[in-house]
Amino acid sequence: MIDEFKALNKFDAGNGREGFLYSLPALEEQGIGKISRLPVSIRIVLESVLRNCDDKKVRRKDVETLAKWNAKKPANEEIPFVVARIVLQDFTGVPLVVDLAAMRSAVQRLDGDPKIIEPLVPVDLVVDHSVQVDFFGSAKALQLNLEMEFKRNRERYQFLKWGQQAFKTFQLIPPGIGIVHQVNLEYLAKGVQHSKIDNREIFYPDTLVGTDSHTTMINGLGVVGWGVGGIEAEAGMLGQPVYFLTPEVVGVHLTGQLREGVTATDLVLHITQMLRAQGVVGKFVEFYGEGAASLPVPDRATIGNMSPEYGATMGFFPVDQESVTYLRATGRTEEQCAAFENYFRVQKMFGMPRKGEIDYSIDLELNLADVQPAVAGPKRPQDRINLPALGETFRSLLQKPVKEGGYGMKDVDLGAKHLVQLNGSPPSDGDTPASDKNGPSIEPGEERNKAEMVNNRPTPDTAKELRDSAADPFHHGESRIGHGTVLIAAITSCTNTSNPSVMLAAGLLAKKAVERGLRIDPAVKTSLAPGSRVVTDYLDKTGLQKYLDQLGFNLVGYGCTTCIGNSGPLHPKIEKAINDYDLVAASVLSGNRNFEARVHQNIKANFLMSPPLVVAFALAGRVDVDLSKEPIGKDKNGKETFLRDLWPSLKEVRDAMQSALRPDVFRKLYRDFADQNPKWNEIPSSTGEVYQWDEKSDYIHEPPFFKDFSMEVGKIDNIVGARALGIFGDSVTTDHISPAGAIKATSPTGQYLVSRGIQPQDFNSYGSRRGNDLVMTRGTFANVRIKNLMVPGTEGGVTKHYPDGEQMSIFDAAMRYQKEKVPLVILAGHEYGTGSSRDWAAKGTKLLGVKAVVAASFERIHRSNLVGMGVLPLQFLDGVTAQSLGLDGWQTFSIGGLSDAIQPGQRLTIEIENQDRQKRYVPVKLRIDTPIEIDYYRHGGILPFVLRQLLAK
């Protein structure tokens, strides 16, 4: 039992149980730091560092550095954070399970026991990213969409089902149950975890990382966790720490209370705008004060959820009585609730801190009474618009130049409306616009992960599948559409559907609208996709679902849907009208992201808002309107009806809430998942400890990471005579390196798939084929927008092969160099690898034969991912770039000073030899930043490192 600081103490875990914990107050008594003044989020991380201090992975110095955290100037040190569990969604989770399966195959080849490959911490994978809104507005929509989802994703699901039975610590929550972050909040999170070590029950805070940026939703419950890349999640799964730089913590002091008519959504949009303006990227944000204490957990979770939108690593609320009340209300056991409360009390971390009790890096104030009803958009989540100003803002944006965030339209006639006849028929191939348009436009200074969010569509729209279906996906009738017409209205996303107050408000508003005889135009694609089946239960119990149904907000599925761009096709005639008349049409959704083309590739204006406002704007049918003054529509007697006539009072919402949340409902709906989804049981799947790889599959393929694996650890050696595979400029994103979107038929991947007998309309996306290295390696550096400076004036994945100078695709050149046994390097500018952490950006680089990446600077996660794959990251010294050195691809590169004795951050030298045999010597900094990373690099990456450790045991 590790107890480096003699801090292991006994405590009463409640219900007569004796527990042990690593005491933070005991650490403070030893004079190691003013721990009671630290932000609560930092203390929870400190507990993990203290508990795991073994002087190898976690050093004594790590504990002391964090315990002495300096609010105004945090140490420039990486924290080794060992988390209690991992959550995955299916889109990012499939490649992780593929890697685990490949490790088992490798162990079997070495005559070992494949069962030693097992996640060392609990892993939960929730299948939520694959359901699409193909069918809507009918009682059968849920069933039809589920059938379509299972048809499209059968191969991926067969594989996940194998994983479910093969790994003990791996829990799979099948499709049709809910959205990962809401399931985490309502079911998976425990508050505190415990495990038996040397016959003692050790208790510790529930902490996690997830492979989805909105993992931060769980911060609302007082649980520390955030989103990471796949390679970091794999490391965490296999017992390695997740490393991150000691953060600043921004304290947001909340006072006052929300006014009548203001929702949690209005509050989170206010906070997103405020924190974006402050600049909190890479920082922890901690909310505290009596205003924070007054918010129920679902409101806190909504605020935590949108951390990626305001740019913070976390949006954390400390644990208090409200947190325990929520666990009880959602059906957690009495034992669990008691342990949660007692643990945090003993650690002196229970209760909402008040002003002046904690030292923060930056102090901000927000009076909740200042928050007004609002929406955000039309292109960014931080662009908040007060509800009365929406009409006028939209009208001015239509004509504003694109550079200033507008649409650059000339001579706009807002009155012009175009008649569209919506007669039902599934689209024919000619009707459906191609989605391989020129990709999203990224303006300078925009979120770097915008391209990722637009392209990250697990499910492409395919006309063929809809034609093969017997049901008609579209509404009939006729409509007139123009600029500002609402064409998609979606109550979607865990951000808001986890919050009963706003969901019930939407139901109450629908009830009043139906009673007055209001209707929604047939051109509006309406959908309700909650993050949990609990929502359906309380909407049914309160009798409100039938009113939502009458307006067309029928249940379409339990998954992310519209929020991640799985909004499904619009009627082909609507899409044609948008393209013919260049319309700026609108979507309204209760989601968290609204980059252009994210929700639907033909809808340019997307507004985030609360669920009741989604219903209101669907009824109004347009966004160029001031709903505080203008009518929503006319009732059955021809009388004008206003938003104020339909808006439910706080009392009405509270009365409905009384019957909504019942612990027994949560207990009933969160058990025996397989029995609750018969379609999942129908999927055949292989069994056994080792996966039977199927060479016929083009979705799941055994990756070559362990092809020639042996117990022999490699030696770190100089890289000699390397050629440049690509020379890139600044801000090359992970989406440039490894795209997630459409596959071009002319690309190496497209040609490969055609050679496998797959037609272009069935290519699907790179994202959906992430479990197949043969697709993903060909897709590396294949983004149509990437510019290789070795081939000036071109775009896309092309390079020149030297010494012959022949132009070819990057993949073909890499394969030719592999035959010639020539090592490769990538040269790049500043911020190499920005954007979302995408593990295939590092995996693909490795599989192309790249030994080192030399850049002017790196994005944090991509740098660690490169080391995690055994690729050497090197950084030019200030002011030096490939351009300043005049490099064009003719040169050869040798990297000296590499041996087993290298130190993190040391200087190395690159010898650059020109065509004429002249040599130059350029100093660079080794960007292996921690001692453990040297081990990873020597072993050829994190996976071989862990595999050898497990086999050695």
mmCIF file of C-alpha atoms in Angstrom, residues 545-827:
data_model
loop_
_atom_site.group_PDB
_atom_site.id
_atom_site.type_symbol
_atom_site.label_atom_id
_atom_site.label_comp_id
_atom_site.label_asym_id
_atom_site.label_seq_id
_atom_site.Cartn_x
_atom_site.Cartn_y
_atom_site.Cartn_z
ATOM 1 C CA GLN A 545 -45.708 14.485 -24.854
ATOM 2 C CA LYS A 546 -49.043 14.258 -26.721
ATOM 3 C CA TYR A 547 -48.994 18.033 -27.282
ATOM 4 C CA LEU A 548 -45.398 17.948 -28.537
ATOM 5 C CA ASP A 549 -46.460 15.115 -30.873
ATOM 6 C CA GLN A 550 -49.356 17.154 -32.246
ATOM 7 C CA LEU A 551 -46.886 19.889 -33.224
ATOM 8 C CA GLY A 552 -44.539 17.365 -34.867
ATOM 9 C CA PHE A 553 -41.966 17.111 -32.054
ATOM 10 C CA ASN A 554 -42.222 13.330 -31.974
ATOM 11 C CA LEU A 555 -39.467 11.277 -30.438
ATOM 12 C CA VAL A 556 -36.873 10.471 -33.158
ATOM 13 C CA GLY A 557 -34.212 8.703 -31.109
ATOM 14 C CA TYR A 558 -32.043 8.839 -27.999
ATOM 15 C CA GLY A 559 -28.742 10.215 -29.231
ATOM 16 C CA CYS A 560 -26.846 13.316 -30.293
ATOM 17 C CA THR A 561 -28.673 13.700 -33.673
ATOM 18 C CA THR A 562 -28.899 17.313 -34.881
ATOM 19 C CA CYS A 563 -26.366 18.605 -32.350
ATOM 20 C CA ILE A 564 -23.529 16.711 -34.108
ATOM 21 C CA GLY A 565 -24.860 17.222 -37.630
ATOM 22 C CA ASN A 566 -26.902 13.994 -37.834
ATOM 23 C CA SER A 567 -29.938 16.069 -38.759
ATOM 24 C CA GLY A 568 -30.657 13.910 -41.812
ATOM 25 C CA PRO A 569 -31.774 15.166 -45.224
ATOM 26 C CA LEU A 570 -34.228 17.987 -45.890
ATOM 27 C CA HIS A 571 -36.863 17.540 -48.597
ATOM 28 C CA PRO A 572 -34.987 17.651 -51.952
ATOM 29 C CA LYS A 573 -37.251 20.463 -53.153
ATOM 30 C CA ILE A 574 -36.340 22.541 -50.115
ATOM 31 C CA GLU A 575 -32.634 21.917 -50.694
ATOM 32 C CA LYS A 576 -33.090 22.879 -54.349
ATOM 33 C CA ALA A 577 -34.834 26.143 -53.418
ATOM 34 C CA ILE A 578 -32.027 27.007 -50.953
ATOM 35 C CA ASN A 579 -29.412 26.484 -53.667
ATOM 36 C CA ASP A 580 -31.393 28.122 -56.503
ATOM 37 C CA TYR A 581 -32.151 31.308 -54.562
ATOM 38 C CA ASP A 582 -29.002 31.288 -52.366
ATOM 39 C CA LEU A 583 -31.145 31.444 -49.222
ATOM 40 C CA VAL A 584 -29.822 31.996 -45.719
ATOM 41 C CA ALA A 585 -32.272 29.654 -43.992
ATOM 42 C CA ALA A 586 -32.188 28.883 -40.282
ATOM 43 C CA SER A 587 -32.120 26.056 -37.816
ATOM 44 C CA VAL A 588 -33.083 26.437 -34.156
ATOM 45 C CA LEU A 589 -31.746 23.859 -31.734
ATOM 46 C CA SER A 590 -31.165 23.292 -28.038
ATOM 47 C CA GLY A 591 -27.591 22.113 -28.690
ATOM 48 C CA ASN A 592 -24.144 23.490 -27.951
ATOM 49 C CA ARG A 593 -22.441 24.012 -31.319
ATOM 50 C CA ASN A 594 -23.599 25.997 -34.326
ATOM 51 C CA PHE A 595 -20.691 26.495 -36.708
ATOM 52 C CA GLU A 596 -21.777 27.078 -40.291
ATOM 53 C CA ALA A 597 -22.646 23.781 -42.071
ATOM 54 C CA ARG A 598 -22.372 21.927 -38.747
ATOM 55 C CA VAL A 599 -26.090 21.288 -38.313
ATOM 56 C CA HIS A 600 -26.863 20.745 -42.007
ATOM 57 C CA GLN A 601 -24.625 21.566 -44.945
ATOM 58 C CA ASN A 602 -27.252 23.765 -46.635
ATOM 59 C CA ILE A 603 -28.379 25.732 -43.586
ATOM 60 C CA LYS A 604 -26.253 28.777 -42.981
ATOM 61 C CA ALA A 605 -27.797 30.354 -39.870
ATOM 62 C CA ASN A 606 -27.989 28.222 -36.745
ATOM 63 C CA PHE A 607 -29.279 29.488 -33.407
ATOM 64 C CA LEU A 608 -28.810 27.846 -30.017
ATOM 65 C CA MET A 609 -31.703 28.343 -27.577
ATOM 66 C CA SER A 610 -33.723 26.710 -24.813
ATOM 67 C CA PRO A 611 -36.191 23.904 -25.680
ATOM 68 C CA PRO A 612 -39.302 26.105 -25.136
ATOM 69 C CA LEU A 613 -37.855 28.716 -27.518
ATOM 70 C CA VAL A 614 -37.190 25.986 -30.103
ATOM 71 C CA VAL A 615 -40.930 25.219 -30.033
ATOM 72 C CA ALA A 616 -41.796 28.933 -30.190
ATOM 73 C CA PHE A 617 -39.559 29.606 -33.222
ATOM 74 C CA ALA A 618 -40.852 26.481 -34.983
ATOM 75 C CA LEU A 619 -44.359 27.924 -34.564
ATOM 76 C CA ALA A 620 -43.246 31.390 -35.738
ATOM 77 C CA GLY A 621 -41.482 29.775 -38.721
ATOM 78 C CA ARG A 622 -38.823 32.494 -39.014
ATOM 79 C CA VAL A 623 -35.942 34.062 -37.083
ATOM 80 C CA ASP A 624 -36.260 37.624 -38.468
ATOM 81 C CA VAL A 625 -38.758 38.398 -35.740
ATOM 82 C CA ASP A 626 -38.917 40.086 -32.320
ATOM 83 C CA LEU A 627 -40.995 37.654 -30.274
ATOM 84 C CA SER A 628 -41.252 40.110 -27.375
ATOM 85 C CA LYS A 629 -43.459 42.367 -29.554
ATOM 86 C CA GLU A 630 -44.492 40.536 -32.747
ATOM 87 C CA PRO A 631 -47.053 37.733 -32.752
ATOM 88 C CA ILE A 632 -45.999 34.083 -33.153
ATOM 89 C CA GLY A 633 -49.090 33.427 -35.267
ATOM 90 C CA LYS A 634 -52.884 33.437 -35.246
ATOM 91 C CA ASP A 635 -55.018 31.098 -33.164
ATOM 92 C CA LYS A 636 -58.033 29.143 -34.449
ATOM 93 C CA ASN A 637 -60.216 32.240 -34.069
ATOM 94 C CA GLY A 638 -57.818 34.375 -36.091
ATOM 95 C CA LYS A 639 -56.633 36.209 -32.986
ATOM 96 C CA GLU A 640 -52.929 37.138 -32.787
ATOM 97 C CA THR A 641 -50.985 35.021 -30.272
ATOM 98 C CA PHE A 642 -47.798 36.250 -28.591
ATOM 99 C CA LEU A 643 -44.915 34.453 -26.858
ATOM 100 C CA ARG A 644 -46.124 35.863 -23.514
ATOM 101 C CA ASP A 645 -49.468 34.078 -24.036
ATOM 102 C CA LEU A 646 -47.740 30.702 -24.356
ATOM 103 C CA TRP A 647 -44.785 31.024 -21.950
ATOM 104 C CA PRO A 648 -45.299 28.848 -18.835
ATOM 105 C CA SER A 649 -44.920 30.447 -15.397
ATOM 106 C CA LEU A 650 -42.293 29.261 -12.923
ATOM 107 C CA LYS A 651 -45.116 27.817 -10.807
ATOM 108 C CA GLU A 652 -46.481 25.742 -13.706
ATOM 109 C CA VAL A 653 -42.987 24.347 -14.365
ATOM 110 C CA ARG A 654 -42.441 23.572 -10.662
ATOM 111 C CA ASP A 655 -45.810 21.824 -10.351
ATOM 112 C CA ALA A 656 -44.934 19.630 -13.347
ATOM 113 C CA MET A 657 -41.491 18.943 -11.834
ATOM 114 C CA GLN A 658 -43.074 17.443 -8.729
ATOM 115 C CA SER A 659 -44.174 14.419 -10.731
ATOM 116 C CA ALA A 660 -41.107 14.327 -12.969
ATOM 117 C CA LEU A 661 -38.081 13.034 -11.085
ATOM 118 C CA ARG A 662 -38.639 9.781 -9.232
ATOM 119 C CA PRO A 663 -35.682 7.619 -8.074
ATOM 120 C CA ASP A 664 -37.502 4.375 -8.969
ATOM 121 C CA VAL A 665 -37.829 5.478 -12.620
ATOM 122 C CA PHE A 666 -34.069 5.944 -12.916
ATOM 123 C CA ARG A 667 -33.464 2.562 -11.291
ATOM 124 C CA LYS A 668 -35.925 0.876 -13.659
ATOM 125 C CA LEU A 669 -34.578 2.486 -16.860
ATOM 126 C CA TYR A 670 -30.883 2.078 -16.057
ATOM 127 C CA ARG A 671 -30.626 -1.685 -15.802
ATOM 128 C CA ASP A 672 -30.654 -4.754 -18.076
ATOM 129 C CA PHE A 673 -29.888 -2.621 -21.139
ATOM 130 C CA ALA A 674 -29.732 -5.597 -23.473
ATOM 131 C CA ASP A 675 -33.277 -6.642 -22.546
ATOM 132 C CA GLN A 676 -34.465 -3.110 -23.221
ATOM 133 C CA ASN A 677 -33.128 -3.046 -26.777
ATOM 134 C CA PRO A 678 -34.146 -6.200 -28.675
ATOM 135 C CA LYS A 679 -32.448 -4.969 -31.891
ATOM 136 C CA TRP A 680 -29.093 -5.082 -30.114
ATOM 137 C CA ASN A 681 -29.692 -8.728 -29.212
ATOM 138 C CA GLU A 682 -30.376 -9.579 -32.860
ATOM 139 C CA ILE A 683 -26.859 -8.535 -33.914
ATOM 140 C CA PRO A 684 -24.711 -11.649 -34.316
ATOM 141 C CA SER A 685 -21.223 -11.324 -32.911
ATOM 142 C CA SER A 686 -18.133 -13.438 -32.450
ATOM 143 C CA THR A 687 -17.291 -14.473 -28.894
ATOM 144 C CA GLY A 688 -14.043 -15.408 -27.178
ATOM 145 C CA GLU A 689 -11.127 -13.526 -25.697
ATOM 146 C CA VAL A 690 -9.411 -12.842 -29.035
ATOM 147 C CA TYR A 691 -11.181 -11.101 -31.897
ATOM 148 C CA GLN A 692 -11.498 -13.047 -35.154
ATOM 149 C CA TRP A 693 -10.378 -10.392 -37.652
ATOM 150 C CA ASP A 694 -12.350 -10.539 -40.880
ATOM 151 C CA GLU A 695 -10.314 -9.642 -43.987
ATOM 152 C CA LYS A 696 -13.589 -8.920 -45.812
ATOM 153 C CA SER A 697 -14.467 -6.068 -43.447
ATOM 154 C CA ASP A 698 -13.723 -2.520 -44.573
ATOM 155 C CA TYR A 699 -14.702 -0.981 -41.216
ATOM 156 C CA ILE A 700 -12.670 -3.066 -38.748
ATOM 157 C CA HIS A 701 -9.137 -4.214 -39.559
ATOM 158 C CA GLU A 702 -6.234 -5.376 -37.386
ATOM 159 C CA PRO A 703 -3.791 -2.444 -37.163
ATOM 160 C CA PRO A 704 -0.080 -3.202 -37.689
ATOM 161 C CA PHE A 705 1.080 -1.534 -34.449
ATOM 162 C CA PHE A 706 2.191 -4.901 -33.021
ATOM 163 C CA LYS A 707 3.147 -6.697 -36.227
ATOM 164 C CA ASP A 708 6.757 -7.492 -35.304
ATOM 165 C CA PHE A 709 6.274 -7.079 -31.570
ATOM 166 C CA SER A 710 8.811 -8.675 -29.241
ATOM 167 C CA MET A 711 9.810 -8.228 -25.596
ATOM 168 C CA GLU A 712 13.077 -6.683 -26.784
ATOM 169 C CA VAL A 713 13.032 -2.933 -26.082
ATOM 170 C CA GLY A 714 14.445 -0.818 -28.894
ATOM 171 C CA LYS A 715 17.460 1.441 -28.480
ATOM 172 C CA ILE A 716 17.144 5.168 -29.109
ATOM 173 C CA ASP A 717 19.343 5.877 -32.107
ATOM 174 C CA ASN A 718 20.223 8.676 -34.503
ATOM 175 C CA ILE A 719 17.980 9.153 -37.552
ATOM 176 C CA VAL A 720 20.188 9.158 -40.655
ATOM 177 C CA GLY A 721 19.530 10.212 -44.252
ATOM 178 C CA ALA A 722 15.856 11.054 -43.880
ATOM 179 C CA ARG A 723 13.771 12.747 -46.592
ATOM 180 C CA ALA A 724 10.952 15.268 -46.099
ATOM 181 C CA LEU A 725 7.521 13.790 -46.844
ATOM 182 C CA GLY A 726 5.870 17.190 -46.448
ATOM 183 C CA ILE A 727 6.784 20.773 -45.575
ATOM 184 C CA PHE A 728 3.843 22.717 -44.150
ATOM 185 C CA GLY A 729 3.141 26.271 -42.975
ATOM 186 C CA ASP A 730 1.495 27.486 -39.763
ATOM 187 C CA SER A 731 -1.709 26.261 -38.073
ATOM 188 C CA VAL A 732 -1.918 22.841 -39.705
ATOM 189 C CA THR A 733 -4.865 21.270 -37.847
ATOM 190 C CA THR A 734 -5.456 17.659 -36.925
ATOM 191 C CA ASP A 735 -8.219 17.765 -39.542
ATOM 192 C CA HIS A 736 -5.631 18.663 -42.197
ATOM 193 C CA ILE A 737 -3.496 15.740 -41.028
ATOM 194 C CA SER A 738 -6.340 13.234 -40.649
ATOM 195 C CA PRO A 739 -9.688 14.358 -42.083
ATOM 196 C CA ALA A 740 -12.956 12.949 -40.692
ATOM 197 C CA GLY A 741 -15.298 13.995 -43.484
ATOM 198 C CA ALA A 742 -16.085 12.849 -47.010
ATOM 199 C CA ILE A 743 -13.734 10.572 -48.984
ATOM 200 C CA LYS A 744 -12.920 11.796 -52.507
ATOM 201 C CA ALA A 745 -13.165 9.126 -55.202
ATOM 202 C CA THR A 746 -9.854 10.262 -56.759
ATOM 203 C CA SER A 747 -7.900 10.098 -53.469
ATOM 204 C CA PRO A 748 -5.716 7.074 -52.530
ATOM 205 C CA THR A 749 -8.470 6.047 -50.070
ATOM 206 C CA GLY A 750 -11.184 6.364 -52.721
ATOM 207 C CA GLN A 751 -9.166 4.311 -55.205
ATOM 208 C CA TYR A 752 -8.509 1.698 -52.525
ATOM 209 C CA LEU A 753 -12.212 1.399 -51.621
ATOM 210 C CA VAL A 754 -13.176 1.119 -55.308
ATOM 211 C CA SER A 755 -10.588 -1.664 -55.668
ATOM 212 C CA ARG A 756 -12.426 -3.418 -52.807
ATOM 213 C CA GLY A 757 -15.663 -3.239 -54.814
ATOM 214 C CA ILE A 758 -17.182 -0.319 -52.880
ATOM 215 C CA GLN A 759 -19.043 2.317 -54.903
ATOM 216 C CA PRO A 760 -18.442 6.025 -54.134
ATOM 217 C CA GLN A 761 -22.003 6.502 -52.797
ATOM 218 C CA ASP A 762 -21.225 3.837 -50.169
ATOM 219 C CA PHE A 763 -17.837 5.251 -49.128
ATOM 220 C CA ASN A 764 -19.253 6.681 -45.896
ATOM 221 C CA SER A 765 -16.851 9.080 -44.105
ATOM 222 C CA TYR A 766 -13.287 8.743 -42.837
ATOM 223 C CA GLY A 767 -14.775 9.111 -39.368
ATOM 224 C CA SER A 768 -16.975 6.047 -39.705
ATOM 225 C CA ARG A 769 -14.009 3.976 -40.942
ATOM 226 C CA ARG A 770 -11.680 4.908 -38.081
ATOM 227 C CA GLY A 771 -11.468 1.229 -37.132
ATOM 228 C CA ASN A 772 -9.632 0.445 -40.393
ATOM 229 C CA ASP A 773 -5.964 1.461 -40.586
ATOM 230 C CA LEU A 774 -5.819 0.739 -44.344
ATOM 231 C CA VAL A 775 -8.346 3.532 -44.896
ATOM 232 C CA MET A 776 -6.953 5.893 -42.269
ATOM 233 C CA THR A 777 -3.285 5.629 -43.322
ATOM 234 C CA ARG A 778 -4.246 6.457 -46.906
ATOM 235 C CA GLY A 779 -6.261 9.368 -45.532
ATOM 236 C CA THR A 780 -3.311 10.862 -43.606
ATOM 237 C CA PHE A 781 -2.344 14.309 -44.987
ATOM 238 C CA ALA A 782 -5.130 13.786 -47.557
ATOM 239 C CA ASN A 783 -7.302 16.766 -46.603
ATOM 240 C CA VAL A 784 -8.281 18.597 -49.817
ATOM 241 C CA ARG A 785 -7.213 21.909 -48.208
ATOM 242 C CA ILE A 786 -3.698 20.973 -47.005
ATOM 243 C CA LYS A 787 -0.835 22.815 -48.743
ATOM 244 C CA ASN A 788 2.528 21.034 -49.084
ATOM 245 C CA LEU A 789 5.159 23.716 -49.763
ATOM 246 C CA MET A 790 7.321 21.119 -51.563
ATOM 247 C CA VAL A 791 4.790 21.315 -54.402
ATOM 248 C CA PRO A 792 3.977 25.047 -54.601
ATOM 249 C CA GLY A 793 0.581 26.042 -55.982
ATOM 250 C CA THR A 794 -1.140 22.730 -55.206
ATOM 251 C CA GLU A 795 -3.689 21.735 -52.567
ATOM 252 C CA GLY A 796 -4.408 18.271 -51.216
ATOM 253 C CA GLY A 797 -2.174 15.380 -50.225
ATOM 254 C CA VAL A 798 0.560 15.601 -52.879
ATOM 255 C CA THR A 799 4.357 15.593 -52.552
ATOM 256 C CA LYS A 800 7.511 14.968 -54.561
ATOM 257 C CA HIS A 801 9.584 11.804 -54.255
ATOM 258 C CA TYR A 802 13.347 12.444 -54.221
ATOM 259 C CA PRO A 803 15.968 12.161 -55.665
ATOM 260 C CA ASP A 804 13.896 11.810 -58.876
ATOM 261 C CA GLY A 805 11.531 14.725 -58.044
ATOM 262 C CA GLU A 806 8.449 12.839 -59.300
ATOM 263 C CA GLN A 807 5.104 14.287 -58.088
ATOM 264 C CA MET A 808 2.723 11.776 -56.490
ATOM 265 C CA SER A 809 0.309 11.356 -53.570
ATOM 266 C CA ILE A 810 1.808 11.500 -50.075
ATOM 267 C CA PHE A 811 0.679 7.923 -49.441
ATOM 268 C CA ASP A 812 2.325 6.568 -52.623
ATOM 269 C CA ALA A 813 5.558 8.441 -51.878
ATOM 270 C CA ALA A 814 5.628 7.097 -48.309
ATOM 271 C CA MET A 815 5.156 3.528 -49.561
ATOM 272 C CA ARG A 816 7.970 3.986 -52.100
ATOM 273 C CA TYR A 817 10.322 5.356 -49.431
ATOM 274 C CA GLN A 818 9.442 2.383 -47.184
ATOM 275 C CA LYS A 819 10.538 0.005 -49.977
ATOM 276 C CA GLU A 820 13.764 2.015 -50.331
ATOM 277 C CA LYS A 821 14.246 1.914 -46.507
ATOM 278 C CA VAL A 822 14.416 5.722 -46.342
ATOM 279 C CA PRO A 823 13.249 7.291 -43.047
ATOM 280 C CA LEU A 824 10.933 10.317 -43.289
ATOM 281 C CA VAL A 825 10.442 13.639 -41.521
ATOM 282 C CA ILE A 826 7.645 16.228 -41.572
ATOM 283 C CA LEU A 827 8.585 19.929 -41.331
#
